[in-house]
PDB file of C-alpha atoms in Angstrom:
ATOM      1  CA  UNK A  26       0.000   0.000   0.000  1.00 41.00           C
ATOM      2  CA  UNK A  27       1.568   3.299  -1.073  1.00 42.00           C
ATOM      3  CA  UNK A  28      -0.130   5.657   1.391  1.00 42.00           C
ATOM      4  CA  UNK A  29      -1.682   7.721  -1.397  1.00 41.00           C
ATOM      5  CA  UNK A  30      -5.319   8.040  -2.250  1.00 40.00           C
ATOM      6  CA  UNK A  31      -8.244  10.362  -2.823  1.00 45.00           C
ATOM      7  CA  UNK A  32      -9.938  12.332  -0.057  1.00 47.00           C
ATOM      8  CA  UNK A  33     -12.559  13.571   0.294  1.00 50.00           C
ATOM      9  CA  UNK A  34     -13.603  14.862  -3.097  1.00 49.00           C
ATOM     10  CA  UNK A  35     -11.639  12.759  -5.545  1.00 49.00           C
ATOM     11  CA  UNK A  36      -8.423  14.779  -5.598  1.00 50.00           C
ATOM     12  CA  UNK A  37      -5.121  12.936  -5.232  1.00 42.00           C
ATOM     13  CA  UNK A  38      -3.297  13.522  -1.977  1.00 42.00           C
ATOM     14  CA  UNK A  39      -0.128  12.078  -0.412  1.00 44.00           C
ATOM     15  CA  UNK A  40      -1.723  10.740   2.768  1.00 45.00           C
ATOM     16  CA  UNK A  41      -4.225  11.573   5.511  1.00 47.00           C
ATOM     17  CA  UNK A  42      -1.911  12.373   8.395  1.00 44.00           C
ATOM     18  CA  UNK A  43      -2.595  16.080   7.882  1.00 48.00           C
ATOM     19  CA  UNK A  44      -6.269  15.390   8.525  1.00 49.00           C
ATOM     20  CA  UNK A  45      -5.855  12.955  11.402  1.00 44.00           C
ATOM     21  CA  UNK A  46      -3.404  15.176  13.259  1.00 47.00           C
ATOM     22  CA  UNK A  47      -4.955  18.347  12.014  1.00 49.00           C
ATOM     23  CA  UNK A  48      -3.903  21.636  13.526  1.00 60.00           C
ATOM     24  CA  UNK A  49      -6.982  23.439  14.789  1.00 82.00           C
ATOM     25  CA  UNK A  50      -6.560  26.350  12.348  1.00 90.00           C
ATOM     26  CA  UNK A  51      -9.704  28.482  12.200  1.00 96.00           C
ATOM     27  CA  UNK A  52     -11.504  26.475  14.896  1.00 97.00           C
ATOM     28  CA  UNK A  53     -13.356  28.351  17.642  1.00 97.00           C
ATOM     29  CA  UNK A  54     -11.871  27.283  20.959  1.00 95.00           C
ATOM     30  CA  UNK A  55     -15.294  26.618  22.499  1.00 96.00           C
ATOM     31  CA  UNK A  56     -15.560  23.350  20.567  1.00 97.00           C
ATOM     32  CA  UNK A  57     -13.179  20.410  20.315  1.00 96.00           C
ATOM     33  CA  UNK A  58     -11.451  20.123  16.916  1.00 96.00           C
ATOM     34  CA  UNK A  59     -12.530  16.481  16.660  1.00 96.00           C
ATOM     35  CA  UNK A  60     -16.189  17.204  17.416  1.00 97.00           C
ATOM     36  CA  UNK A  61     -18.519  15.704  14.828  1.00 97.00           C
ATOM     37  CA  UNK A  62     -19.942  18.189  12.343  1.00 96.00           C
ATOM     38  CA  UNK A  63     -23.427  16.898  13.141  1.00 94.00           C
ATOM     39  CA  UNK A  64     -22.976  17.935  16.776  1.00 96.00           C
ATOM     40  CA  UNK A  65     -21.796  21.484  16.125  1.00 97.00           C
ATOM     41  CA  UNK A  66     -24.200  24.282  17.061  1.00 98.00           C
ATOM     42  CA  UNK A  67     -24.371  26.494  13.979  1.00 98.00           C
ATOM     43  CA  UNK A  68     -25.555  30.035  13.391  1.00 98.00           C
ATOM     44  CA  UNK A  69     -26.044  30.887   9.750  1.00 98.00           C
ATOM     45  CA  UNK A  70     -25.772  34.609   9.115  1.00 98.00           C
ATOM     46  CA  UNK A  71     -27.014  36.576   6.138  1.00 98.00           C
ATOM     47  CA  UNK A  72     -26.895  40.315   5.534  1.00 98.00           C
ATOM     48  CA  UNK A  73     -28.741  42.488   3.071  1.00 98.00           C
ATOM     49  CA  UNK A  74     -26.979  45.733   2.234  1.00 98.00           C
ATOM     50  CA  UNK A  75     -27.102  48.999   0.306  1.00 98.00           C
ATOM     51  CA  UNK A  76     -24.350  47.733  -2.011  1.00 98.00           C
ATOM     52  CA  UNK A  77     -21.321  45.486  -2.267  1.00 97.00           C
ATOM     53  CA  UNK A  78     -18.531  47.579  -0.723  1.00 98.00           C
ATOM     54  CA  UNK A  79     -18.426  47.357   3.092  1.00 97.00           C
ATOM     55  CA  UNK A  80     -16.226  50.458   3.264  1.00 97.00           C
ATOM     56  CA  UNK A  81     -19.007  52.693   1.968  1.00 97.00           C
ATOM     57  CA  UNK A  82     -22.209  50.615   1.930  1.00 98.00           C
ATOM     58  CA  UNK A  83     -24.288  49.696   4.964  1.00 98.00           C
ATOM     59  CA  UNK A  84     -26.136  46.694   6.357  1.00 98.00           C
ATOM     60  CA  UNK A  85     -29.918  47.055   6.281  1.00 98.00           C
ATOM     61  CA  UNK A  86     -30.970  43.558   7.370  1.00 98.00           C
ATOM     62  CA  UNK A  87     -29.364  40.765   9.398  1.00 98.00           C
ATOM     63  CA  UNK A  88     -30.800  37.278   9.644  1.00 98.00           C
ATOM     64  CA  UNK A  89     -29.485  34.602  12.019  1.00 98.00           C
ATOM     65  CA  UNK A  90     -30.716  31.011  11.924  1.00 98.00           C
ATOM     66  CA  UNK A  91     -29.541  28.588  14.599  1.00 98.00           C
ATOM     67  CA  UNK A  92     -29.218  24.937  13.651  1.00 98.00           C
ATOM     68  CA  UNK A  93     -28.251  21.807  15.560  1.00 95.00           C
ATOM     69  CA  UNK A  94     -28.789  18.068  15.169  1.00 92.00           C
ATOM     70  CA  UNK A  95     -30.492  18.570  11.835  1.00 93.00           C
ATOM     71  CA  UNK A  96     -33.062  21.076  13.099  1.00 96.00           C
ATOM     72  CA  UNK A  97     -33.556  24.835  13.089  1.00 97.00           C
ATOM     73  CA  UNK A  98     -33.750  25.882  16.734  1.00 97.00           C
ATOM     74  CA  UNK A  99     -34.185  29.657  16.468  1.00 98.00           C
ATOM     75  CA  UNK A 100     -34.543  32.492  13.959  1.00 98.00           C
ATOM     76  CA  UNK A 101     -33.593  36.098  14.726  1.00 98.00           C
ATOM     77  CA  UNK A 102     -33.610  39.085  12.387  1.00 98.00           C
ATOM     78  CA  UNK A 103     -33.271  42.855  12.387  1.00 98.00           C
ATOM     79  CA  UNK A 104     -34.167  45.559   9.893  1.00 98.00           C
ATOM     80  CA  UNK A 105     -31.705  48.438  10.217  1.00 98.00           C
ATOM     81  CA  UNK A 106     -31.815  52.094   9.257  1.00 98.00           C
ATOM     82  CA  UNK A 107     -28.615  52.597   7.235  1.00 98.00           C
ATOM     83  CA  UNK A 108     -28.738  56.385   7.666  1.00 96.00           C
ATOM     84  CA  UNK A 109     -28.453  56.783   3.906  1.00 97.00           C
ATOM     85  CA  UNK A 110     -30.714  56.167   0.889  1.00 97.00           C
ATOM     86  CA  UNK A 111     -30.964  52.622  -0.412  1.00 98.00           C
ATOM     87  CA  UNK A 112     -30.005  52.610  -4.112  1.00 98.00           C
ATOM     88  CA  UNK A 113     -32.666  51.341  -6.486  1.00 97.00           C
ATOM     89  CA  UNK A 114     -30.359  48.617  -7.818  1.00 97.00           C
ATOM     90  CA  UNK A 115     -30.009  47.241  -4.279  1.00 97.00           C
ATOM     91  CA  UNK A 116     -33.768  47.432  -3.586  1.00 97.00           C
ATOM     92  CA  UNK A 117     -34.391  45.643  -6.869  1.00 96.00           C
ATOM     93  CA  UNK A 118     -32.435  42.672  -5.482  1.00 95.00           C
ATOM     94  CA  UNK A 119     -33.742  42.332  -1.927  1.00 96.00           C
ATOM     95  CA  UNK A 120     -36.946  44.368  -2.095  1.00 96.00           C
ATOM     96  CA  UNK A 121     -36.142  46.493   0.973  1.00 98.00           C
ATOM     97  CA  UNK A 122     -36.998  50.162   0.544  1.00 98.00           C
ATOM     98  CA  UNK A 123     -36.242  53.373   2.412  1.00 98.00           C
ATOM     99  CA  UNK A 124     -39.803  53.434   3.768  1.00 98.00           C
ATOM    100  CA  UNK A 125     -39.381  49.980   5.279  1.00 97.00           C
ATOM    101  CA  UNK A 126     -36.306  50.934   7.297  1.00 98.00           C
ATOM    102  CA  UNK A 127     -36.943  54.604   8.106  1.00 97.00           C
ATOM    103  CA  UNK A 128     -38.296  53.770  11.586  1.00 98.00           C
ATOM    104  CA  UNK A 129     -35.862  50.894  12.221  1.00 98.00           C
ATOM    105  CA  UNK A 130     -32.981  51.237  14.708  1.00 98.00           C
ATOM    106  CA  UNK A 131     -29.523  52.254  13.574  1.00 98.00           C
ATOM    107  CA  UNK A 132     -26.845  49.572  13.724  1.00 98.00           C
ATOM    108  CA  UNK A 133     -25.270  51.174  16.785  1.00 96.00           C
ATOM    109  CA  UNK A 134     -28.563  50.731  18.643  1.00 97.00           C
ATOM    110  CA  UNK A 135     -28.697  46.973  18.086  1.00 97.00           C
ATOM    111  CA  UNK A 136     -24.969  46.174  18.096  1.00 96.00           C
ATOM    112  CA  UNK A 137     -24.936  44.808  21.656  1.00 94.00           C
ATOM    113  CA  UNK A 138     -27.980  42.648  20.916  1.00 96.00           C
ATOM    114  CA  UNK A 139     -26.356  41.247  17.776  1.00 97.00           C
ATOM    115  CA  UNK A 140     -23.171  40.450  19.731  1.00 95.00           C
ATOM    116  CA  UNK A 141     -25.150  38.547  22.335  1.00 94.00           C
ATOM    117  CA  UNK A 142     -27.144  36.671  19.696  1.00 96.00           C
ATOM    118  CA  UNK A 143     -24.059  35.506  17.790  1.00 96.00           C
ATOM    119  CA  UNK A 144     -22.466  33.870  20.828  1.00 93.00           C
ATOM    120  CA  UNK A 145     -22.513  30.138  21.430  1.00 94.00           C
ATOM    121  CA  UNK A 146     -22.473  28.887  17.850  1.00 98.00           C
ATOM    122  CA  UNK A 147     -20.116  28.292  14.929  1.00 98.00           C
ATOM    123  CA  UNK A 148     -20.661  30.900  12.189  1.00 98.00           C
ATOM    124  CA  UNK A 149     -21.868  29.875   8.736  1.00 98.00           C
ATOM    125  CA  UNK A 150     -22.637  31.982   5.669  1.00 98.00           C
ATOM    126  CA  UNK A 151     -23.019  31.439   1.957  1.00 98.00           C
ATOM    127  CA  UNK A 152     -20.115  33.354   0.430  1.00 98.00           C
ATOM    128  CA  UNK A 153     -18.973  34.022   3.985  1.00 98.00           C
ATOM    129  CA  UNK A 154     -16.385  36.682   3.172  1.00 97.00           C
ATOM    130  CA  UNK A 155     -19.131  39.088   2.093  1.00 98.00           C
ATOM    131  CA  UNK A 156     -21.218  38.850   5.266  1.00 98.00           C
ATOM    132  CA  UNK A 157     -18.217  38.697   7.579  1.00 98.00           C
ATOM    133  CA  UNK A 158     -16.621  41.793   6.048  1.00 98.00           C
ATOM    134  CA  UNK A 159     -19.846  43.780   6.329  1.00 98.00           C
ATOM    135  CA  UNK A 160     -20.439  42.792   9.961  1.00 97.00           C
ATOM    136  CA  UNK A 161     -16.859  43.508  11.002  1.00 96.00           C
ATOM    137  CA  UNK A 162     -16.987  46.894   9.281  1.00 97.00           C
ATOM    138  CA  UNK A 163     -20.282  47.801  10.952  1.00 97.00           C
ATOM    139  CA  UNK A 164     -18.946  46.828  14.377  1.00 96.00           C
ATOM    140  CA  UNK A 165     -15.815  48.829  13.629  1.00 94.00           C
ATOM    141  CA  UNK A 166     -17.993  51.934  13.421  1.00 95.00           C
ATOM    142  CA  UNK A 167     -19.466  51.338  16.885  1.00 94.00           C
ATOM    143  CA  UNK A 168     -17.784  52.196  20.171  1.00 85.00           C
ATOM    144  CA  UNK A 169     -18.562  49.175  22.297  1.00 81.00           C
ATOM    145  CA  UNK A 170     -17.035  48.458  25.709  1.00 76.00           C
ATOM    146  CA  UNK A 171     -14.179  45.974  25.617  1.00 66.00           C
ATOM    147  CA  UNK A 172     -15.593  42.480  25.782  1.00 75.00           C
ATOM    148  CA  UNK A 173     -14.932  39.034  24.412  1.00 81.00           C
ATOM    149  CA  UNK A 174     -16.174  38.772  20.855  1.00 91.00           C
ATOM    150  CA  UNK A 175     -18.408  35.868  19.758  1.00 95.00           C
ATOM    151  CA  UNK A 176     -16.811  33.348  17.375  1.00 97.00           C
ATOM    152  CA  UNK A 177     -18.327  35.033  14.311  1.00 97.00           C
ATOM    153  CA  UNK A 178     -16.432  38.268  15.020  1.00 95.00           C
ATOM    154  CA  UNK A 179     -13.246  36.846  16.489  1.00 94.00           C
ATOM    155  CA  UNK A 180      -9.988  37.091  14.603  1.00 92.00           C
ATOM    156  CA  UNK A 181      -8.717  33.666  13.590  1.00 94.00           C
ATOM    157  CA  UNK A 182     -12.108  31.909  13.651  1.00 97.00           C
ATOM    158  CA  UNK A 183     -13.096  30.743  10.190  1.00 97.00           C
ATOM    159  CA  UNK A 184     -16.708  30.691   9.069  1.00 98.00           C
ATOM    160  CA  UNK A 185     -18.130  27.572   7.459  1.00 98.00           C
ATOM    161  CA  UNK A 186     -19.011  28.373   3.867  1.00 98.00           C
ATOM    162  CA  UNK A 187     -21.294  26.108   1.825  1.00 98.00           C
ATOM    163  CA  UNK A 188     -20.365  28.003  -1.350  1.00 98.00           C
ATOM    164  CA  UNK A 189     -16.840  26.558  -1.151  1.00 98.00           C
ATOM    165  CA  UNK A 190     -18.343  23.082  -1.040  1.00 98.00           C
ATOM    166  CA  UNK A 191     -20.872  23.804  -3.794  1.00 98.00           C
ATOM    167  CA  UNK A 192     -17.958  24.664  -6.084  1.00 97.00           C
ATOM    168  CA  UNK A 193     -16.449  21.257  -5.386  1.00 97.00           C
ATOM    169  CA  UNK A 194     -19.415  18.922  -4.908  1.00 98.00           C
ATOM    170  CA  UNK A 195     -21.428  20.486  -7.741  1.00 98.00           C
ATOM    171  CA  UNK A 196     -18.482  21.521  -9.884  1.00 95.00           C
ATOM    172  CA  UNK A 197     -20.081  20.196 -13.069  1.00 96.00           C
ATOM    173  CA  UNK A 198     -22.950  22.661 -12.630  1.00 97.00           C
ATOM    174  CA  UNK A 199     -22.511  26.134 -14.089  1.00 95.00           C
ATOM    175  CA  UNK A 200     -24.391  28.180 -11.486  1.00 97.00           C
ATOM    176  CA  UNK A 201     -23.403  28.098  -7.823  1.00 97.00           C
ATOM    177  CA  UNK A 202     -25.956  30.676  -6.695  1.00 97.00           C
ATOM    178  CA  UNK A 203     -27.725  29.788  -3.461  1.00 98.00           C
ATOM    179  CA  UNK A 204     -31.056  29.502  -5.236  1.00 97.00           C
ATOM    180  CA  UNK A 205     -29.765  27.109  -7.886  1.00 98.00           C
ATOM    181  CA  UNK A 206     -27.847  24.993  -5.366  1.00 98.00           C
ATOM    182  CA  UNK A 207     -30.989  24.754  -3.223  1.00 98.00           C
ATOM    183  CA  UNK A 208     -33.057  23.696  -6.201  1.00 97.00           C
ATOM    184  CA  UNK A 209     -30.614  20.909  -7.055  1.00 98.00           C
ATOM    185  CA  UNK A 210     -30.659  19.679  -3.447  1.00 98.00           C
ATOM    186  CA  UNK A 211     -34.438  19.963  -3.042  1.00 98.00           C
ATOM    187  CA  UNK A 212     -34.160  22.664  -0.363  1.00 98.00           C
ATOM    188  CA  UNK A 213     -36.897  25.300  -0.208  1.00 96.00           C
ATOM    189  CA  UNK A 214     -35.995  28.978  -0.616  1.00 95.00           C
ATOM    190  CA  UNK A 215     -39.243  30.930  -0.703  1.00 87.00           C
ATOM    191  CA  UNK A 216     -37.963  34.528  -0.433  1.00 90.00           C
ATOM    192  CA  UNK A 217     -34.528  34.740  -1.979  1.00 92.00           C
ATOM    193  CA  UNK A 218     -32.433  37.730  -0.914  1.00 92.00           C
ATOM    194  CA  UNK A 219     -34.195  38.217   2.388  1.00 95.00           C
ATOM    195  CA  UNK A 220     -31.814  37.591   5.236  1.00 97.00           C
ATOM    196  CA  UNK A 221     -33.570  34.967   7.355  1.00 97.00           C
ATOM    197  CA  UNK A 222     -34.797  32.984   4.349  1.00 97.00           C
ATOM    198  CA  UNK A 223     -31.342  32.957   2.759  1.00 98.00           C
ATOM    199  CA  UNK A 224     -29.720  32.038   6.081  1.00 98.00           C
ATOM    200  CA  UNK A 225     -32.051  29.097   6.670  1.00 98.00           C
ATOM    201  CA  UNK A 226     -31.574  27.807   3.131  1.00 98.00           C
ATOM    202  CA  UNK A 227     -27.796  28.175   3.425  1.00 98.00           C
ATOM    203  CA  UNK A 228     -27.541  26.274   6.707  1.00 98.00           C
ATOM    204  CA  UNK A 229     -29.637  23.452   5.255  1.00 98.00           C
ATOM    205  CA  UNK A 230     -27.266  23.343   2.279  1.00 98.00           C
ATOM    206  CA  UNK A 231     -24.370  23.248   4.753  1.00 97.00           C
ATOM    207  CA  UNK A 232     -25.899  20.321   6.630  1.00 97.00           C
ATOM    208  CA  UNK A 233     -26.581  18.436   3.400  1.00 97.00           C
ATOM    209  CA  UNK A 234     -23.017  18.881   2.180  1.00 98.00           C
ATOM    210  CA  UNK A 235     -21.619  17.900   5.605  1.00 97.00           C
ATOM    211  CA  UNK A 236     -23.480  14.586   5.377  1.00 96.00           C
ATOM    212  CA  UNK A 237     -21.931  13.771   1.985  1.00 97.00           C
ATOM    213  CA  UNK A 238     -19.646  10.719   2.191  1.00 96.00           C
ATOM    214  CA  UNK A 239     -16.871  12.670   0.439  1.00 95.00           C
ATOM    215  CA  UNK A 240     -16.706  15.336   3.157  1.00 97.00           C
ATOM    216  CA  UNK A 241     -14.689  15.200   6.432  1.00 97.00           C
ATOM    217  CA  UNK A 242     -16.827  14.520   9.475  1.00 97.00           C
ATOM    218  CA  UNK A 243     -15.058  16.486  12.205  1.00 97.00           C
ATOM    219  CA  UNK A 244     -14.922  20.228  12.759  1.00 97.00           C
ATOM    220  CA  UNK A 245     -11.181  20.804  12.279  1.00 97.00           C
ATOM    221  CA  UNK A 246     -10.800  18.418   9.338  1.00 97.00           C
ATOM    222  CA  UNK A 247     -13.819  19.984   7.645  1.00 97.00           C
ATOM    223  CA  UNK A 248     -12.340  23.459   8.037  1.00 97.00           C
ATOM    224  CA  UNK A 249      -8.924  22.382   6.826  1.00 96.00           C
ATOM    225  CA  UNK A 250     -10.390  20.867   3.682  1.00 97.00           C
ATOM    226  CA  UNK A 251     -12.547  23.953   3.158  1.00 97.00           C
ATOM    227  CA  UNK A 252      -9.426  26.114   3.363  1.00 96.00           C
ATOM    228  CA  UNK A 253      -7.635  23.881   0.859  1.00 96.00           C
ATOM    229  CA  UNK A 254     -10.533  23.979  -1.588  1.00 97.00           C
ATOM    230  CA  UNK A 255     -10.754  27.746  -1.211  1.00 96.00           C
ATOM    231  CA  UNK A 256      -7.063  28.131  -2.045  1.00 95.00           C
ATOM    232  CA  UNK A 257      -7.431  25.932  -5.127  1.00 95.00           C
ATOM    233  CA  UNK A 258     -10.387  27.997  -6.334  1.00 93.00           C
ATOM    234  CA  UNK A 259      -8.488  31.272  -5.882  1.00 91.00           C
ATOM    235  CA  UNK A 260      -5.432  29.896  -7.687  1.00 93.00           C
ATOM    236  CA  UNK A 261      -7.589  28.759 -10.591  1.00 87.00           C
ATOM    237  CA  UNK A 262      -9.366  32.116 -10.741  1.00 82.00           C
ATOM    238  CA  UNK A 263      -6.018  33.910 -10.965  1.00 84.00           C
ATOM    239  CA  UNK A 264      -4.999  31.613 -13.827  1.00 82.00           C
ATOM    240  CA  UNK A 265      -8.295  32.308 -15.667  1.00 83.00           C
ATOM    241  CA  UNK A 266      -7.635  36.050 -15.435  1.00 81.00           C
ATOM    242  CA  UNK A 267      -4.025  35.840 -16.637  1.00 71.00           C
TER     243      UNK A 267
END
């Protein structure tokens, strides 16, 4: 036996020692690196915004869906006054208008509540970099007393991202949009581009992918493979552009 093989998605690799003795890179310290993915408490986070640049655009809706043992346990959402007009092109996507948020709290008024809500669960988001960057930027605008950040906002904690896995497990499919991935998996998404609906659909996609026989079954190994797949995708994207 030569020690080589394919794991977990058909790619050749030189062995599995790096997954058995995996360094807990990106793992939130509240949970053991070898904890089963099915046992992890998850919070799937989705944001709707005034645009795509967190440096200048603002969050107008946050949806959080908590998931454990195959079940949604809680849904929390906020509409937020962004203190600026919502561009028509953004409203055309998510359907949220200035009138709908004019009497909503500003982000600074709900920041402490959001912090408390995000604690106690491993963060998940579809295309996680987008939602994470927006949340971190919004919190950066708020003067909060020094306190321990929840895993979702803590430096060094990696979010689970079903989009990374969609690119691998459904790589023969052209579209990797959340709606199309849900349709292929038979997962309902009734109101696309509204935060709670997108978050619930995304966490169900995450759970479905985590149950795939090709996917690592423990928290740290799952994250390590996600990081590897993400690097491969970025390298290939650079090659496509060159």
